[in-house]
mmCIF file of C-alpha atoms in Angstrom:
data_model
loop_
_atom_site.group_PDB
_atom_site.id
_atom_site.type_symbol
_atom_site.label_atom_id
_atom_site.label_comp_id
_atom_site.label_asym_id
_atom_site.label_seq_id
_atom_site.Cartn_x
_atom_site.Cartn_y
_atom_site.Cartn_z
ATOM 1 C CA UNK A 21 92.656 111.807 106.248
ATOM 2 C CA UNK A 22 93.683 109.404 103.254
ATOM 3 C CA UNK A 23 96.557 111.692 101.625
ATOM 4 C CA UNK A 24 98.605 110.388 98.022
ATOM 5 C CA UNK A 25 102.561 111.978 98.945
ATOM 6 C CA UNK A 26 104.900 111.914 95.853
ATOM 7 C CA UNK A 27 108.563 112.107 97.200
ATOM 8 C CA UNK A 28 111.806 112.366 95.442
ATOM 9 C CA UNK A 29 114.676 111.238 97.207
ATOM 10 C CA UNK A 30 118.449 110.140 96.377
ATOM 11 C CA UNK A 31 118.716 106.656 95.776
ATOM 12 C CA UNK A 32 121.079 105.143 98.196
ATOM 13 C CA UNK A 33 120.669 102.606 100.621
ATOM 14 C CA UNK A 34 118.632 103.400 103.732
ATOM 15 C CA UNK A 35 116.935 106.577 101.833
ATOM 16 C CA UNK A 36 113.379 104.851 102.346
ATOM 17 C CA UNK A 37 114.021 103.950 105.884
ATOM 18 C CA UNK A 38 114.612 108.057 106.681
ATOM 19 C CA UNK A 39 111.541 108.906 104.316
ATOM 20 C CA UNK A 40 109.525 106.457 106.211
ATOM 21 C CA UNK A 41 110.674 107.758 109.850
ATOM 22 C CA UNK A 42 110.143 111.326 108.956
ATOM 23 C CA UNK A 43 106.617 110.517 107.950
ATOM 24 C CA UNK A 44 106.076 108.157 111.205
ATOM 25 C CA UNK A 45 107.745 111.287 113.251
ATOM 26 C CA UNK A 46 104.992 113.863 111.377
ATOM 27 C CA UNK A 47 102.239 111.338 113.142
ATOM 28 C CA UNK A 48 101.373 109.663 109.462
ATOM 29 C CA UNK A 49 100.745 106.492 109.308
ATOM 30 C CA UNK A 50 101.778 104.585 105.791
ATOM 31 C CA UNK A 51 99.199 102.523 104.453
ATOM 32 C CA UNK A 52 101.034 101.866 101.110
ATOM 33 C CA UNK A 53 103.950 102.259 98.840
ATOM 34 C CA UNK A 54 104.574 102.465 95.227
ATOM 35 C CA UNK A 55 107.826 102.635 93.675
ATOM 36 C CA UNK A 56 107.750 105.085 90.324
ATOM 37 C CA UNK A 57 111.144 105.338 89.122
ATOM 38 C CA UNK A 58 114.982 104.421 89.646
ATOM 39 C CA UNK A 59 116.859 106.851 87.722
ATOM 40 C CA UNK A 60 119.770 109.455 87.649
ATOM 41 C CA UNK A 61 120.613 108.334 91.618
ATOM 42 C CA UNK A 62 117.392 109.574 92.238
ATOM 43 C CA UNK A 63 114.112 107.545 93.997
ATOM 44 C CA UNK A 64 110.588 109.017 93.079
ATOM 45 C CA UNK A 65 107.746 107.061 95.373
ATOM 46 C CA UNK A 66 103.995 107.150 96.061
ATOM 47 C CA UNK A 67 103.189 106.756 99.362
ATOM 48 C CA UNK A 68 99.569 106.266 100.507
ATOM 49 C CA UNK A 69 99.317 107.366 104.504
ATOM 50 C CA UNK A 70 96.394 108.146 106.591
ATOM 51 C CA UNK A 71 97.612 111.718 108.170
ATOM 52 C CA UNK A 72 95.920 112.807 111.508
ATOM 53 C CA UNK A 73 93.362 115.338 111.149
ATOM 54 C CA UNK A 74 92.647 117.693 107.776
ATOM 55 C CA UNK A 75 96.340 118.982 106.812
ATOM 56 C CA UNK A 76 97.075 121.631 104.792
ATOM 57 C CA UNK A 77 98.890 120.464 101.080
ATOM 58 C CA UNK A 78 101.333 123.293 101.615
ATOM 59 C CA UNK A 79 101.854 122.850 105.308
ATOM 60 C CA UNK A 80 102.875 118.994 104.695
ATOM 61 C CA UNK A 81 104.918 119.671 101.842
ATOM 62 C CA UNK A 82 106.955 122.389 103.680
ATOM 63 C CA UNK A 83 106.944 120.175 106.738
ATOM 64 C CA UNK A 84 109.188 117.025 104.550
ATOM 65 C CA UNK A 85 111.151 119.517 102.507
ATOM 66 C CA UNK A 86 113.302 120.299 105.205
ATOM 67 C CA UNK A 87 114.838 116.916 104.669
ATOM 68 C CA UNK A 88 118.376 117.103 103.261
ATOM 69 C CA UNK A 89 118.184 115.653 99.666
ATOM 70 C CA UNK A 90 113.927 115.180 99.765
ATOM 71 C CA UNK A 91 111.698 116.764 96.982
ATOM 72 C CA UNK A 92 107.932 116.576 97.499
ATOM 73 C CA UNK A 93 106.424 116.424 94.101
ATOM 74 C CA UNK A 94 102.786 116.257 95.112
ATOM 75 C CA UNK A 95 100.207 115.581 98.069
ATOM 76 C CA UNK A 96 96.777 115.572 97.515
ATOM 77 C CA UNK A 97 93.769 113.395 99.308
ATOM 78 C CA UNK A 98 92.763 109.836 97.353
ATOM 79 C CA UNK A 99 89.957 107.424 97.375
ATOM 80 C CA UNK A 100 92.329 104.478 96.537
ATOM 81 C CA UNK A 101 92.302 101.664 99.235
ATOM 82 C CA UNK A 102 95.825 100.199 99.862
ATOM 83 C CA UNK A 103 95.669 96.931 100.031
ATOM 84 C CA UNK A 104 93.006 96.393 96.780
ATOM 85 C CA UNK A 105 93.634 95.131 93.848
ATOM 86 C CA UNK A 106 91.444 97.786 91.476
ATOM 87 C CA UNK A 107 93.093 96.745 88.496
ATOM 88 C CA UNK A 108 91.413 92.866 88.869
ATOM 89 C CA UNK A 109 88.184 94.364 90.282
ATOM 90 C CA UNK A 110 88.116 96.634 86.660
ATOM 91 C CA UNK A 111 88.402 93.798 84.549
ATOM 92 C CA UNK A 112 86.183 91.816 86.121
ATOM 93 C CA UNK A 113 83.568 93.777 86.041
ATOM 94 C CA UNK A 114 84.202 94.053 82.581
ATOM 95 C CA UNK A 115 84.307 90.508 81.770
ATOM 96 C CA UNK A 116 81.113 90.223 83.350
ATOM 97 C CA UNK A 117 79.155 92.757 81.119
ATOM 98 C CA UNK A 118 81.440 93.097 78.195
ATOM 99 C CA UNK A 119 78.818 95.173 76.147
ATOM 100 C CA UNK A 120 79.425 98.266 78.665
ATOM 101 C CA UNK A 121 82.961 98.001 78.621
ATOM 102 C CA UNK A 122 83.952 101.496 78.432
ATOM 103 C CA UNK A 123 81.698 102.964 80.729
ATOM 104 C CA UNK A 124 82.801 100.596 82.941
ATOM 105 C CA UNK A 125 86.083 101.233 82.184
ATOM 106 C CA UNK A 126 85.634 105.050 82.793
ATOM 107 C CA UNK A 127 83.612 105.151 85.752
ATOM 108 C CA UNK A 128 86.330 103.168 87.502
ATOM 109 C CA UNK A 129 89.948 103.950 85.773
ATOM 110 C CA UNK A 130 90.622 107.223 88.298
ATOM 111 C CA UNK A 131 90.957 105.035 91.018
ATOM 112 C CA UNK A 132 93.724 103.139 89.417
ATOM 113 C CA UNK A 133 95.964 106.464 88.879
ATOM 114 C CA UNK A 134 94.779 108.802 91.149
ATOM 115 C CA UNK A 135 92.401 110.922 89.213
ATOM 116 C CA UNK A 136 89.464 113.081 90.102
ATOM 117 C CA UNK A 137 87.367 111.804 87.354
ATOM 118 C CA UNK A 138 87.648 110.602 83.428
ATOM 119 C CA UNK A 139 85.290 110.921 80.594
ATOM 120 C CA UNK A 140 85.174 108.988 76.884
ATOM 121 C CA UNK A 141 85.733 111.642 73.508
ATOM 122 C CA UNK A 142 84.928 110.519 70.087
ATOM 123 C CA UNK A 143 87.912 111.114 68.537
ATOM 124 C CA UNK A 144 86.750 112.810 65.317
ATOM 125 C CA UNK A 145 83.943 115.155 66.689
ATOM 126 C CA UNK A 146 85.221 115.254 70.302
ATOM 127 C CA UNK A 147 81.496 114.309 71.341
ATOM 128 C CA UNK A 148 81.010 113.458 74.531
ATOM 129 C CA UNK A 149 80.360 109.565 74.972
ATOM 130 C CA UNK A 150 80.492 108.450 78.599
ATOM 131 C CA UNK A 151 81.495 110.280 81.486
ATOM 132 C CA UNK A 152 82.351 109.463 85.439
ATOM 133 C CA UNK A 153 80.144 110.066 87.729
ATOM 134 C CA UNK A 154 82.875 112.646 89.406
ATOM 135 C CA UNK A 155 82.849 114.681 86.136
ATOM 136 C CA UNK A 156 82.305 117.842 86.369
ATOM 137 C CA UNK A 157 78.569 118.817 84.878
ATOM 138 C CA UNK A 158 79.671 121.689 82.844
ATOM 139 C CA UNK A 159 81.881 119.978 80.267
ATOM 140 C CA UNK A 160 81.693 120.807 76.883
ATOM 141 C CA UNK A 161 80.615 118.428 74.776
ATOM 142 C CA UNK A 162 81.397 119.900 71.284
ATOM 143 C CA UNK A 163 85.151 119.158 70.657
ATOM 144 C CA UNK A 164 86.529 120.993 73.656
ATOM 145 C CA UNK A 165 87.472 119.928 77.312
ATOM 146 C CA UNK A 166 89.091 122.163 79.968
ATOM 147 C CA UNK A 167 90.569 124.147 77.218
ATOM 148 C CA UNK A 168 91.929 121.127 75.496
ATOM 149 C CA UNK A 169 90.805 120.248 71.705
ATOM 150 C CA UNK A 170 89.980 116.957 70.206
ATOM 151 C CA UNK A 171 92.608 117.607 67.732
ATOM 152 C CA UNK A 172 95.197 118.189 70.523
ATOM 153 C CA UNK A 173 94.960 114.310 71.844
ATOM 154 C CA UNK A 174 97.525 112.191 70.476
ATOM 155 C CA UNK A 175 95.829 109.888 68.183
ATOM 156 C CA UNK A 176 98.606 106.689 68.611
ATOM 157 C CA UNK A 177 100.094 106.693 72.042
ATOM 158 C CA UNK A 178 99.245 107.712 75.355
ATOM 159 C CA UNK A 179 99.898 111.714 75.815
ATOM 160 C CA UNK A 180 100.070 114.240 79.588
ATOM 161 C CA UNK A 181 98.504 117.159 79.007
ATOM 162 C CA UNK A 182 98.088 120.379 80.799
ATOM 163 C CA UNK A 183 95.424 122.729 80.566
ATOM 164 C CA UNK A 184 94.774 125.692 83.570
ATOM 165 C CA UNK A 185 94.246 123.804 87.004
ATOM 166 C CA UNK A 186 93.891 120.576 85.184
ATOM 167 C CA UNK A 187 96.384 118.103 84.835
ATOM 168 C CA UNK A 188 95.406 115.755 81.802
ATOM 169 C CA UNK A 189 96.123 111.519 80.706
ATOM 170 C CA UNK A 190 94.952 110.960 76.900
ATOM 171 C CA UNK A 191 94.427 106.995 76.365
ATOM 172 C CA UNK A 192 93.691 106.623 72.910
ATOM 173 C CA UNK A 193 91.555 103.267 72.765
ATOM 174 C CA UNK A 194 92.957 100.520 70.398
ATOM 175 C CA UNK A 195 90.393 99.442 67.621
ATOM 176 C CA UNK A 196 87.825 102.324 68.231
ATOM 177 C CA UNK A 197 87.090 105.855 67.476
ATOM 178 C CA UNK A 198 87.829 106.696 71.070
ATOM 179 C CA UNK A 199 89.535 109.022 73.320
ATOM 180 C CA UNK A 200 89.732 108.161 77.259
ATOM 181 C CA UNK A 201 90.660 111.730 79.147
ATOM 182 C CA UNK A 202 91.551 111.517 83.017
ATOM 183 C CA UNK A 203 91.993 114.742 85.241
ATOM 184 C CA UNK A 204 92.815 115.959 88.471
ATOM 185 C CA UNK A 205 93.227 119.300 89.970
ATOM 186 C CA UNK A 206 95.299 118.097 93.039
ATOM 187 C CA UNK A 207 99.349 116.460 92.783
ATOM 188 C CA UNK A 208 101.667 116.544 90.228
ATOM 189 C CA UNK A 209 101.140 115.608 86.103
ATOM 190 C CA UNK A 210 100.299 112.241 85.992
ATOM 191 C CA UNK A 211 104.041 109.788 86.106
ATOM 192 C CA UNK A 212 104.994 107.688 83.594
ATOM 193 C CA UNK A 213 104.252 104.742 85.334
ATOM 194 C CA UNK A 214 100.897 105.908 85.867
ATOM 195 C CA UNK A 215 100.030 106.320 82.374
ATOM 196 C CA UNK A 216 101.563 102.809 81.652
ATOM 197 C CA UNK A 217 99.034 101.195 83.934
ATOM 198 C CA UNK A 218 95.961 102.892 82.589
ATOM 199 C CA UNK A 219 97.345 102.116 79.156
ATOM 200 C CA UNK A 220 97.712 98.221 80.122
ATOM 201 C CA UNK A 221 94.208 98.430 81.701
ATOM 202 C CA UNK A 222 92.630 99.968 78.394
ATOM 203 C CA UNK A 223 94.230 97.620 75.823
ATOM 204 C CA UNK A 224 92.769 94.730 77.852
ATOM 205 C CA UNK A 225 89.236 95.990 78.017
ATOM 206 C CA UNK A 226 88.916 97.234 74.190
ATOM 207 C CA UNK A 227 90.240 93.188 73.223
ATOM 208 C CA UNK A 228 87.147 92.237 76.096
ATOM 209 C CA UNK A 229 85.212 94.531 74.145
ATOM 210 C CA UNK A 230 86.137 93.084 70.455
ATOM 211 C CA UNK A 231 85.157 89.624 71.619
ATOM 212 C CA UNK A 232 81.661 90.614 71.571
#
């Protein structure tokens, strides 16, 4: 199983080496890893692993706590595919087709950030414009989604929202009347460095789009 791990650890040198043999000692297998922050003597990482068998989320997160100094902010299972380059693959298939942009853009941004699915608001109405095909059928279409108003979305700058299970990324686009929502049930709220990639991603597809 493809599991996303989000680890906090002190920042001192050797901290990733004991991370990474804990995880090798558990019978996981890294695959990939991201580095999120540097901050406050503190390390927070993403680490892509393929785990053996179906683990429980609680029973791997209990089993790296015990770690002197470790904090396990999330793990939840991911479609990504270390190695890719999904940010390249977007844009190209935007460049190719620049007329369908931002469905483009929406059907393949949760992959970049580790979402379940996105969808596209228009930002006065909140009507529904474009939605992944991993959104859930049942979303409201009429200003609301998962308990979250149209009016709640940042209209400027990028905004992480929580509403029940769902933890929420507003992209406002540049130069449209658009909202781009991401969601996932599973991990932590979405990092800052997560929201500054989809935010890079966007601004480069709406100019794309403009040049029509």
């Amino acid at each position: 199983m493809i599991l996303r791990l989000r680890v906090s650890f002190p920042d001192r040198p050797g901290a990733l080496g004991q991370v990474a043999r804990v995880l090798g000692t558990l019978g996981a297998d890294i695959l990939q890893v991201t580095v999120l922050e540097r901050e406050t003597g503190r390390a927070v990482d993403d680490f892509i692993v393929s785990w053996p068998g179906a683990p429980d989320s609680a029973a791997v997160r209990d089993r790296l706590a015990v770690v002197p100094g470790m904090r396990v902010e999330g793990v939840w299972p991911t479609r990504e595919s270390p190695g890719a380059a999904p940010d390249y693959d977007l844009l190209r298939h935007v460049a190719a087709d620049p007329s369908r942009a931002f469905p483009t853009f929406v059907d393949a941004v949760p992959d970049l950030v580790g979402a379940e699915w996105a969808v596209a608001l228009a930002s006065g109405a909140g009507e529904l414009v474009h939605r992944s095909w991993q959104a859930p059928a049942g979303l409201d279409d009429t200003g609301g989604l998962v308990g979250v108003k149209i009016g709640d979305l940042t209209p400027l700058r990028p905004a992480v929202l929580t509403s029940g299970p769902y933890r929420l990324m507003s992209l406002p686009v540049p130069g449209t009347a658009l909202h781009v929502v991401l969601a996932r049930t599973e991990g932590p709220p979405f990092h800052r460095a997560e929201v500054d990639r989809a935010n890079r991603v966007v601004e480069i597809v709406s100019i794309i789009a403009a040049s029509i």
